Each structure stands twice: as structure tokens, then as C-alpha cells.
Coordinates of N, CA and C in Angstrom, one line a residue:
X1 N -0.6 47.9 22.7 CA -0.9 46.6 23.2 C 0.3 45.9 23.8
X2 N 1.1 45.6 23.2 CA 2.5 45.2 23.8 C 3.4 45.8 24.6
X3 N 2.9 47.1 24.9 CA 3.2 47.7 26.3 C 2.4 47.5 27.5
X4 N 0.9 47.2 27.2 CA 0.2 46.8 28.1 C 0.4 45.6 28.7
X5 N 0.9 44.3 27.5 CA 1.4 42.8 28.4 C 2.3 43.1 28.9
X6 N 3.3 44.1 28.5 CA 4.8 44.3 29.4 C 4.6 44.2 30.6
X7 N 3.7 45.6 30.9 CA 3.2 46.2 32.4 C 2.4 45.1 32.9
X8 N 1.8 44.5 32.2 CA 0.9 42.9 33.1 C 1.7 42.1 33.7
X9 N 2.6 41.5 32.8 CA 3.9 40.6 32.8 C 4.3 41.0 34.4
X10 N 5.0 42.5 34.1 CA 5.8 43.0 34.9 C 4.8 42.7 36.8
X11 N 3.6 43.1 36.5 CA 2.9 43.5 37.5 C 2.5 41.6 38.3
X12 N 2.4 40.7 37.7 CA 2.1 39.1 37.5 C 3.3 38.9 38.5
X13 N 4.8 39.4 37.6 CA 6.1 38.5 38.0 C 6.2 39.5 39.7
X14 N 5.5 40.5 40.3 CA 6.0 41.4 41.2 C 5.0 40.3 42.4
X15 N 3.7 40.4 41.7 CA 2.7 39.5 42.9 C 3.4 38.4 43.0
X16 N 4.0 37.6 42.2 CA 4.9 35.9 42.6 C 5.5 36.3 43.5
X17 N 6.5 37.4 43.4 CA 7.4 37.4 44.1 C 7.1 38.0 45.8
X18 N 6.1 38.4 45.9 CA 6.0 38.8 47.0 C 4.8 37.5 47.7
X19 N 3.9 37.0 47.0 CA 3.6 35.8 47.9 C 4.5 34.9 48.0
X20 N 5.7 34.7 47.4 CA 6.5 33.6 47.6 C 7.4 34.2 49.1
X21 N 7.7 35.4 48.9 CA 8.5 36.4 50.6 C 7.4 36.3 51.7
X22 N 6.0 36.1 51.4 CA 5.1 35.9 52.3 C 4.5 34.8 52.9
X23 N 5.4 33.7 52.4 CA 5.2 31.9 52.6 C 4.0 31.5 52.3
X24 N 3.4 31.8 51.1 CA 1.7 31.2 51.0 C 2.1 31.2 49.4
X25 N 3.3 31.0 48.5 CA 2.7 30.6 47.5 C 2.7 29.0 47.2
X26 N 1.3 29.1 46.5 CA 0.6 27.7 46.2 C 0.6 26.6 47.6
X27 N 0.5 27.4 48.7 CA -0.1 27.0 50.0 C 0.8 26.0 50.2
X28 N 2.5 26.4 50.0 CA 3.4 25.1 50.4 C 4.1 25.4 51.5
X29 N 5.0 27.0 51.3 CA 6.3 27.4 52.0 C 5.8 26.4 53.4
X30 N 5.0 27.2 54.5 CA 5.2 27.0 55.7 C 4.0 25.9 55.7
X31 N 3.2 25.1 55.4 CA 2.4 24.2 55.2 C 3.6 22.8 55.0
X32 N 4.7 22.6 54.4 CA 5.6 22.1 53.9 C 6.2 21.9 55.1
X33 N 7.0 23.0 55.9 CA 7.6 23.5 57.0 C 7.1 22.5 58.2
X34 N 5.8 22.7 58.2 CA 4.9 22.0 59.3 C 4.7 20.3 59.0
X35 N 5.1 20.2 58.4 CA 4.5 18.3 58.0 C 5.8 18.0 58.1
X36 N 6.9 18.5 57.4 CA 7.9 17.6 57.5 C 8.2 17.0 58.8
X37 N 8.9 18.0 59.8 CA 9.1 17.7 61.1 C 8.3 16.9 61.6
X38 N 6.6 17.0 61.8 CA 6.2 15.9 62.2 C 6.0 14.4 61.4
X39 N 6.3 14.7 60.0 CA 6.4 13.3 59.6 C 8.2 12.2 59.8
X40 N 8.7 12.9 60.7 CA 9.9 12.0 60.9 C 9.8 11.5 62.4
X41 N 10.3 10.3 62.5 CA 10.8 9.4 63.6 C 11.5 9.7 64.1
X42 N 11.6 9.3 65.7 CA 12.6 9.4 66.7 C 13.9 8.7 66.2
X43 N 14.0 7.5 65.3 CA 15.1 7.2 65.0 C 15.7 7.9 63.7
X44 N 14.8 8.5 63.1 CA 15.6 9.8 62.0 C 16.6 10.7 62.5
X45 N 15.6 11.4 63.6 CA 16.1 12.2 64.8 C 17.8 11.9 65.4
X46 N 17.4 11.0 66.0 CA 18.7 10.1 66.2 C 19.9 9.7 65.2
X47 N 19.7 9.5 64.1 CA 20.4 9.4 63.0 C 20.9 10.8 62.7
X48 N 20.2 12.0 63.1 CA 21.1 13.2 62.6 C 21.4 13.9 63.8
X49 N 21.6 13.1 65.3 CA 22.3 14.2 66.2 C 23.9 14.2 66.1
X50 N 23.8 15.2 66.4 CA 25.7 15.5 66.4 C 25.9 15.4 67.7
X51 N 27.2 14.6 68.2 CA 28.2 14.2 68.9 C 29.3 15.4 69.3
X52 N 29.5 16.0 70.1 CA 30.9 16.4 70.2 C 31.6 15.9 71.4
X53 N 32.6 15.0 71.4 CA 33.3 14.1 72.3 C 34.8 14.0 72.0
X54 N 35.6 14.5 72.8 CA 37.3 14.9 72.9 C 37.6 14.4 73.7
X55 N 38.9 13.7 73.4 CA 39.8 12.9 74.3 C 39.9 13.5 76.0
X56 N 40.0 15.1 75.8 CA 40.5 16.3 76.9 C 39.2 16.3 77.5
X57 N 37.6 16.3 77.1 CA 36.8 16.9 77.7 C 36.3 15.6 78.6
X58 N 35.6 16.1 79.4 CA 34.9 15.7 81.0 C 33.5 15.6 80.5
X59 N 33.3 16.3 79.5 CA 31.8 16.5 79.3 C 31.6 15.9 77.8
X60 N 30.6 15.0 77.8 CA 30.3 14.6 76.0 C 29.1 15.5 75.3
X61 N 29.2 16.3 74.8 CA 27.6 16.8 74.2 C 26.4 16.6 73.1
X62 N 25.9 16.3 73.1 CA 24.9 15.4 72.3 C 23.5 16.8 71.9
X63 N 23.8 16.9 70.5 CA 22.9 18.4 70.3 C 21.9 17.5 68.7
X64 N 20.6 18.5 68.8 CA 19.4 18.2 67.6 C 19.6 18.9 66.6
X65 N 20.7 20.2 66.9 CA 20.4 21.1 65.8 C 20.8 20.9 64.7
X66 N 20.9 19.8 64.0 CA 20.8 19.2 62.8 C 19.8 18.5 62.8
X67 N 18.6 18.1 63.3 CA 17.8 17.1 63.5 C 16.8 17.4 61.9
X68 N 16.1 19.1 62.2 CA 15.6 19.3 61.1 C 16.0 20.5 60.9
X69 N 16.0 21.1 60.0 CA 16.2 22.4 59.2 C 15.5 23.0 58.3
X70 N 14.7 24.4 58.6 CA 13.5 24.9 57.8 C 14.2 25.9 56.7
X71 N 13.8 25.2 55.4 CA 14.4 26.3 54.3 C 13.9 27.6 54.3
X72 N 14.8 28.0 54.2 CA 15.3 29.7 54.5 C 14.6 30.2 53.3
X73 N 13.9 31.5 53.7 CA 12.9 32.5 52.4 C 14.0 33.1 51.5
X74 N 12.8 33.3 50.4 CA 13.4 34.1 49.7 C 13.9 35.5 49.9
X75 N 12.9 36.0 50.8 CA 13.1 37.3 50.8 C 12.4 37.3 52.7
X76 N 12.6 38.4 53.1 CA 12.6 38.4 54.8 C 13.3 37.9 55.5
X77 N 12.8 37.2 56.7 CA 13.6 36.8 58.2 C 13.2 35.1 58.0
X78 N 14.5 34.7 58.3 CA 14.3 33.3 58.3 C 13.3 32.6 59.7
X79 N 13.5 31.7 59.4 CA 12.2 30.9 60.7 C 12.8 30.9 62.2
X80 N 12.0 30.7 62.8 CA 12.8 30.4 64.6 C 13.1 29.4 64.4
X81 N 14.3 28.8 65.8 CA 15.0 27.8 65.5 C 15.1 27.0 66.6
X82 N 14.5 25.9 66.9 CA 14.4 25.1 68.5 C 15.5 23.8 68.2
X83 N 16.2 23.6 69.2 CA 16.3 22.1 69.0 C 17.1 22.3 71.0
X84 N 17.3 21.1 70.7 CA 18.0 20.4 72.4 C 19.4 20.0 72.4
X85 N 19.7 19.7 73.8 CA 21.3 19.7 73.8 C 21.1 19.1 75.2
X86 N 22.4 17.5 75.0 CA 22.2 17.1 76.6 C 23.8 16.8 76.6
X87 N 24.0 16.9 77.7 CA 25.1 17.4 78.5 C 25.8 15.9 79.2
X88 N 26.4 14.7 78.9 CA 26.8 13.3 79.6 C 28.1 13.6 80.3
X89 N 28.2 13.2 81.1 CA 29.2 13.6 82.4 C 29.8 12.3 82.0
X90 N 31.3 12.0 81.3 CA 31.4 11.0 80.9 C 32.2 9.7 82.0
X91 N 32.3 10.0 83.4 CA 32.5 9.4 84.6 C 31.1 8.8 85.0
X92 N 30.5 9.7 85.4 CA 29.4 9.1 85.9 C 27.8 8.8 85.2
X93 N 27.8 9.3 83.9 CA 27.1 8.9 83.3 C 25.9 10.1 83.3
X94 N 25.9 11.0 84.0 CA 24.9 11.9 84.6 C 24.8 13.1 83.5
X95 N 23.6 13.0 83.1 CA 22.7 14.2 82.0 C 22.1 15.1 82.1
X96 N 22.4 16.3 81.8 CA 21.8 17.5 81.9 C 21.1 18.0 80.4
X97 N 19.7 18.7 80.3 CA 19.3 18.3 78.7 C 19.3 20.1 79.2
X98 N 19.1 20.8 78.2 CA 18.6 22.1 77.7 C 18.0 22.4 76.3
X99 N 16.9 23.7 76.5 CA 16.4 23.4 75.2 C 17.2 25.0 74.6
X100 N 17.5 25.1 73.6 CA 18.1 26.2 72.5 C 16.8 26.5 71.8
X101 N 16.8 28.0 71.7 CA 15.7 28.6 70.7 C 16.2 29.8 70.2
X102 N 16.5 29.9 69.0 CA 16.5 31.3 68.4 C 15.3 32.3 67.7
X103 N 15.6 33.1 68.5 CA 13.9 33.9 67.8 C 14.9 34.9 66.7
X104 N 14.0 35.2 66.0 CA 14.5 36.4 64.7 C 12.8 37.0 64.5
X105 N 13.3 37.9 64.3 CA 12.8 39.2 64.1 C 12.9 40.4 63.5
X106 N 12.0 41.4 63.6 CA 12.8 43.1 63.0 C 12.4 43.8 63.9
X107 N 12.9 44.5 64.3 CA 12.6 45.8 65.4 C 13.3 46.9 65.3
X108 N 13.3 47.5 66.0 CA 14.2 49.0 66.2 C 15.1 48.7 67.5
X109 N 14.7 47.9 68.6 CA 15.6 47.4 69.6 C 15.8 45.9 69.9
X110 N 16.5 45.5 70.6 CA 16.0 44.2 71.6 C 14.7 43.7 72.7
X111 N 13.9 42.7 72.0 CA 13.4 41.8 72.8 C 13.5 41.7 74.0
X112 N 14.9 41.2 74.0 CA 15.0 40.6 75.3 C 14.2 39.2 75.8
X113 N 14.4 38.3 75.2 CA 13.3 37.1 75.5 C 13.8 36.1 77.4
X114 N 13.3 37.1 78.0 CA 14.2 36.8 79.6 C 12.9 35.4 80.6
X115 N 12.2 35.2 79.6 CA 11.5 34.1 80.8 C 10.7 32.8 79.6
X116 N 10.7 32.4 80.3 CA 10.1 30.8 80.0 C 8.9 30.5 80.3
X117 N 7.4 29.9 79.6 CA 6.8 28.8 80.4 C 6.6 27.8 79.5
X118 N 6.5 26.5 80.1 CA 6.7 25.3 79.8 C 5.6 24.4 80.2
X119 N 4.9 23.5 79.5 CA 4.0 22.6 80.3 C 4.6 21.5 80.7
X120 N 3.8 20.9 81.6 CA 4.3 19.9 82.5 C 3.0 19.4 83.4
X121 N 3.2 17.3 83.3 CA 1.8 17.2 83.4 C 1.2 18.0 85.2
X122 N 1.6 18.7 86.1 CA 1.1 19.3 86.9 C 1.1 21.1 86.3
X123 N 0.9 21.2 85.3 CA 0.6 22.8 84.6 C 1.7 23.2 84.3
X124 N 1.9 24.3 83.8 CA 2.8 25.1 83.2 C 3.8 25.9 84.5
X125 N 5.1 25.9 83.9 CA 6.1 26.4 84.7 C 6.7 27.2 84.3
X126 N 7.0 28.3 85.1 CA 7.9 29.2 84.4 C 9.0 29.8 85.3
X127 N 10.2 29.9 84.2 CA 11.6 29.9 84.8 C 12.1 30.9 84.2
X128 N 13.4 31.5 84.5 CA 14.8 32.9 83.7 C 15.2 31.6 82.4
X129 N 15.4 32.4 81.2 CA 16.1 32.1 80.5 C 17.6 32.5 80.6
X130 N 18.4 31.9 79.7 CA 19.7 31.9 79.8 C 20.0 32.9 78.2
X131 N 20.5 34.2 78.5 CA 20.9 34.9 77.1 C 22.3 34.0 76.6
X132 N 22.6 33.9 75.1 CA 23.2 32.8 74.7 C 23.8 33.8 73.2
X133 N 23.4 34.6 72.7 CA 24.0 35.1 71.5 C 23.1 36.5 71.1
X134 N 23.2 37.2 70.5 CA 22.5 38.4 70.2 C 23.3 38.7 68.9
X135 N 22.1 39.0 67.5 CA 22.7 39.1 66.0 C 22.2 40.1 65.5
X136 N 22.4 41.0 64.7 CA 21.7 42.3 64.5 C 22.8 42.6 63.2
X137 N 21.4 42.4 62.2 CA 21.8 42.5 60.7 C 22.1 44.8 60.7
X138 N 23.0 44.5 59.7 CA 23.0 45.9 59.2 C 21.9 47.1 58.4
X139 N 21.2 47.7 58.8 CA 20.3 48.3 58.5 C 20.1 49.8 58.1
X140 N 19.8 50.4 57.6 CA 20.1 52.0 57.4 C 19.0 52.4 58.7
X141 N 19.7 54.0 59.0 CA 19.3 54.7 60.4 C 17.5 55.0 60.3
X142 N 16.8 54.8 61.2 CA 15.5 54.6 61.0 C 14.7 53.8 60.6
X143 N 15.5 52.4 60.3 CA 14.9 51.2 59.7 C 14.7 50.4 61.0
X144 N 13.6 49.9 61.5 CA 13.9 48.6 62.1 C 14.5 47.2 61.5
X145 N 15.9 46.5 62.3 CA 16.6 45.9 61.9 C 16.5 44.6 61.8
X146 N 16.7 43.7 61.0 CA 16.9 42.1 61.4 C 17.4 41.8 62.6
X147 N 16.8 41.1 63.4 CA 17.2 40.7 64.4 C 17.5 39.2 64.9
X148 N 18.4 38.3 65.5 CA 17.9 37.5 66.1 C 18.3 37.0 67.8
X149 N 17.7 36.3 69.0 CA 18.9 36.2 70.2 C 18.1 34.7 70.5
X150 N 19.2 34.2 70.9 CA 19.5 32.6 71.0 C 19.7 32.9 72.8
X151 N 18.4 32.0 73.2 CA 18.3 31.4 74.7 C 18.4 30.6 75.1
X152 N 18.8 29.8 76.1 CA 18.7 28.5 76.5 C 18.0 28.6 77.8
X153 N 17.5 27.2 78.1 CA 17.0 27.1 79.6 C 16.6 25.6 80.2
X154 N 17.1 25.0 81.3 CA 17.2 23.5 81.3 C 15.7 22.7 81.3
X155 N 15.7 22.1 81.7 CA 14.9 20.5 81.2 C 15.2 19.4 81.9
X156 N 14.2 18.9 82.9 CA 14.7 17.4 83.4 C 14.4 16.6 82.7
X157 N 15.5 15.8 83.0 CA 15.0 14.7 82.3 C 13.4 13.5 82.3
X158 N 13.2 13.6 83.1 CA 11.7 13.4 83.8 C 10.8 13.9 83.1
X159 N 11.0 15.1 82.5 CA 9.8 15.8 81.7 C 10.3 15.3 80.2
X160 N 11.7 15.2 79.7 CA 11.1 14.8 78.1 C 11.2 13.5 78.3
X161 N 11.0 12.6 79.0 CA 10.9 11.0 79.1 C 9.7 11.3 79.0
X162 N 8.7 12.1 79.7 CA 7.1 11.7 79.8 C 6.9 11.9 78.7
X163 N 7.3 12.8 77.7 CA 7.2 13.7 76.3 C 7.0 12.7 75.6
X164 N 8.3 12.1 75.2 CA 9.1 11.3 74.4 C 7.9 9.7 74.1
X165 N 7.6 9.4 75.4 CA 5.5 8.6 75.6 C 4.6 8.9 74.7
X166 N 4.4 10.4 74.6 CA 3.4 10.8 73.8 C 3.7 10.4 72.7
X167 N 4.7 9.7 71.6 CA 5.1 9.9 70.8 C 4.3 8.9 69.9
X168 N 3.3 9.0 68.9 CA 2.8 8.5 68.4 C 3.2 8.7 66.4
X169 N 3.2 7.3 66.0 CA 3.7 7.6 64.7 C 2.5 7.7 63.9
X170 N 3.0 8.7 62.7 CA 2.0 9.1 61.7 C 1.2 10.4 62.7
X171 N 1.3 11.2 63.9 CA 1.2 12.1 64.3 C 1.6 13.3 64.6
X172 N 1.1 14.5 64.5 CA 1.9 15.6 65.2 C 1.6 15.9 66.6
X173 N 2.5 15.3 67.0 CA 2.6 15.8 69.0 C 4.2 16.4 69.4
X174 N 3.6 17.3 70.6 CA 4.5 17.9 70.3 C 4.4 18.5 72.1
X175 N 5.8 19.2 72.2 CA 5.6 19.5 73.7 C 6.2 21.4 73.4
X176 N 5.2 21.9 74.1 CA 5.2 23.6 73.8 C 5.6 24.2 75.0
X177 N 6.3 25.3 74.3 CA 6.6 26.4 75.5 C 6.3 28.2 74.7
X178 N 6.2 28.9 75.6 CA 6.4 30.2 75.1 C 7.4 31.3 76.0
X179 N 8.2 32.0 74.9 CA 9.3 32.9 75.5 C 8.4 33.7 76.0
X180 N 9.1 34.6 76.7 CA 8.2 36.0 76.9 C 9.1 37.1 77.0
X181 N 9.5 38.4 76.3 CA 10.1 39.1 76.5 C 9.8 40.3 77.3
X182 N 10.8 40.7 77.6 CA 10.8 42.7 78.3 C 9.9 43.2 78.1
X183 N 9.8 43.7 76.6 CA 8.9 44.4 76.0 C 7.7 43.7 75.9
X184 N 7.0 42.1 76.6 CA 6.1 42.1 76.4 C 5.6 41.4 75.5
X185 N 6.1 41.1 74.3 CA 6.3 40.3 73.3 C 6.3 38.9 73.8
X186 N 5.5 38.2 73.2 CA 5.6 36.4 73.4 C 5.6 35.6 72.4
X187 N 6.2 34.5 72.5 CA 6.5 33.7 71.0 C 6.0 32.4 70.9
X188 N 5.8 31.6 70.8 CA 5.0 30.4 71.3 C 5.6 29.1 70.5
X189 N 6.7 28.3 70.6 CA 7.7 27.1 70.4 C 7.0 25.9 70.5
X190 N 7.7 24.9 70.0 CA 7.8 23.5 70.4 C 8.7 22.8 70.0
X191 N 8.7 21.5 70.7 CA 10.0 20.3 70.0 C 8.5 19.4 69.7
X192 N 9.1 18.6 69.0 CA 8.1 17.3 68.7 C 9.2 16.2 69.3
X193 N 7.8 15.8 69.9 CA 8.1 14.7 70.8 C 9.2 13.5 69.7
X194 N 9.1 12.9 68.6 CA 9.9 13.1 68.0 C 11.3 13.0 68.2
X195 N 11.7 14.5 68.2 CA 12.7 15.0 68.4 C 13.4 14.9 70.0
X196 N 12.3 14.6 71.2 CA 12.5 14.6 72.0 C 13.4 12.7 72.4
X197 N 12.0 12.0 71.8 CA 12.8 10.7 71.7 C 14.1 10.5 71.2
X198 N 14.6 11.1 69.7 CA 15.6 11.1 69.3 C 16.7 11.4 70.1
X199 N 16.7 12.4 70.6 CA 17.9 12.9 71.8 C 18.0 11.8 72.7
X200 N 16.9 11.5 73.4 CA 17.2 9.7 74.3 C 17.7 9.2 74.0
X201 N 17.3 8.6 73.0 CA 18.0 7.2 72.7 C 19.4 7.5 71.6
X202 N 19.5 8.9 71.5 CA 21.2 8.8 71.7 C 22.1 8.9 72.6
X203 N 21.2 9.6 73.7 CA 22.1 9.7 75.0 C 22.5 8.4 75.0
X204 N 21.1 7.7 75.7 CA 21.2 5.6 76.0 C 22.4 5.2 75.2
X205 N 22.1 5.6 73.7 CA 23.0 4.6 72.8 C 24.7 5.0 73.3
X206 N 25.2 5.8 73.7 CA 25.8 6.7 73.8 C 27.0 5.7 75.0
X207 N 25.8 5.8 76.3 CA 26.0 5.3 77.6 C 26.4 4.4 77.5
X208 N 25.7 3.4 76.4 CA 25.7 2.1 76.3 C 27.0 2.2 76.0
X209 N 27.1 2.3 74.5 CA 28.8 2.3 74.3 C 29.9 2.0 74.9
X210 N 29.7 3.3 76.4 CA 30.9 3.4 76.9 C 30.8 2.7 78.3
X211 N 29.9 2.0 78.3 CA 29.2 1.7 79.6 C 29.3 1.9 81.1
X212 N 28.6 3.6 80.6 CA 28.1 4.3 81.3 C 26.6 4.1 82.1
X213 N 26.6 4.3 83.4 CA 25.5 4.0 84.1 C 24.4 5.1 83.6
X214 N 23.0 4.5 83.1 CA 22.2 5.1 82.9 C 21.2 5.7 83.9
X215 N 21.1 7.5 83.9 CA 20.7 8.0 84.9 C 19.5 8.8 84.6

């Protein structure tokens, strides 16, 4: 009998541990994941972008990727990773935004995530992504490996202003794109408008500061 609770025990603690590697135990991991980001403000947003600004540089950079951060599993491939990055020309005040996405994965090769579509209120557009980093965890021969590759690809300003509108509080809105890779493979992203406002109004605050012409 006390070998049989062993083996129960044992067989109980193995199912925890594999619905907790499969993000559904007690319907929180990625349910959790999804509410947070949409329950924050454009001014939270704003509160956690990072600045990088040097006496030497020409360029000020203003990035989200601190804005939110999805806790990493226990076991598997951590989450994809989006955030934005705007570019202030510290003469003339002039901003260039791009959006950053890291995909991860497992395969046997490279994706390749080489194209973009994006909506926009006249339909969806689609453009070349920009390759940006390529990671490839260590694996034994015959395993498909952890993977992950970091793209970028620009963004007028014009489109997250309209975004940044949609932005309603106590809601999830959100502005989508999907990569598309080589092989065919597609992934389907977003920023929350949110996040989009956030990056504004630190550019603005930013401009203001140095009083820079806003463009």
C-alpha cells in the first residue's frame, strides 16, 4: 500500500510539473500574461521607457523594452518578445520609430522571419524585415534546437499616432502584425496601443525638455 501512494505521489508531482511547462496550470501562466499588459496605461508605459542619451551622440534613443516583461517558464521556450524604439535626431527634433520582435522557437533550422504585414487604416501592408540577432541554444545532434531571431522593421509615425487614439482605458486594443518566414511559418504579434501611447509621450516629453521642434 505505501508503495502504491509513493507511485501516485510520484505520478501527481510529474502531471504538476508538466501542466505548469505547458502554461495552463490553474488557468493562470498565459491568461495572467495576457491581462497584465493590457491592464497598464500609457503613462506606466512611459514611466518604464529607457533613454539612451550621450553627450557624443547625434542620435537620442528612446526604447519599450522594459515597458512589460512576460515571466519566463519553467520549463521550455520563453515567450516572444515585441516592444518599440524611436530614434530623436537631437538637432532637429526628427523621429524615426521601429518595432523589435523576437520570435523563439525549436526547430532543426532557421525560420528566417524575412517579411512583415501590418494593418493600417487603408488595409494591411507588407514590407522586408530587418535581420537584427540570431540565438541558437546548444542541443544534442538530432534534436531540434532552441531557437530565437530578433527583427526589426520601421513605422511612421502617422500610424502609431492613429494607434495610440484607439487607446481606451480598462480595455484590450491593440495594433497587430504578423512575421512571415522562408519556410512559411507565420507568427501573429502586437503592441497595445498602450504601449504605443507610452513611447509618444516620451518622445514629446523628451523634445519638450530640450526644446526640440516637435515633428
Amino acid at each position: 500500500m505505501a508503495g502504491g501512494r509513493r507511485m501516485a505521489n510520484r505520478w501527481a508531482l510529474t502531471v504538476a510539473i508538466l501542466t505548469l511547462a505547458s502554461g495552463h496550470a490553474s488557468g493562470r501562466s498565459e491568461s495572467d500574461d495576457e491581462r497584465r499588459p493590457a491592464a497598464m496605461t500609457p503613462a506606466q508605459f512611459q514611466a518604464r521607457t529607457t533613454l539612451h542619451d550621450d553627450d557624443l551622440d547625434t542620435i537620442a534613443t528612446i526604447t519599450t523594452a522594459d515597458g512589460f516583461a512576460k515571466r519566463k517558464p519553467l520549463l521550455g521556450i520563453a515567450s516572444d518578445d515585441v516592444f518599440l524604439r524611436a530614434f530623436i535626431d537631437k538637432r532637429s527634433g526628427r523621429t524615426a520609430y521601429q518595432v523589435y520582435a523576437t520570435v523563439r522557437y525549436r526547430d532543426y533550422g532557421w525560420a528566417d522571419w524575412q517579411a512583415v504585414n501590418y494593418a493600417t487604416p487603408t488595409g494591411p501592408r507588407s514590407i522586408a524585415t530587418q535581420r537584427i540577432a540570431r540565438v541558437r541554444a546548444s542541443c544534442a545532434r538530432g534534436f531540434a534546437c532552441p531557437r530565437s531571431e530578433t527583427v526589426g522593421f520601421p513605422i511612421d509615425a502617422a500610424l502609431l499616432k492613429i494607434n495610440s487614439t484607439l487607446y481606451v482605458s480598462d480595455q484590450s486594443t491593440a495594433w497587430r502584425f504578423k512575421l512571415m518566414a522562408q519556410t512559411g511559418a507565420e507568427r501573429s504579434l502586437l503592441l497595445t496601443t498602450a504601449e504605443i501611447s507610452g513611447l509618444l509621450m516620451a518622445v514629446d516629453a523628451y523634445r519638450t525638455d530640450r526644446h526640440l521642434p516637435k515633428s
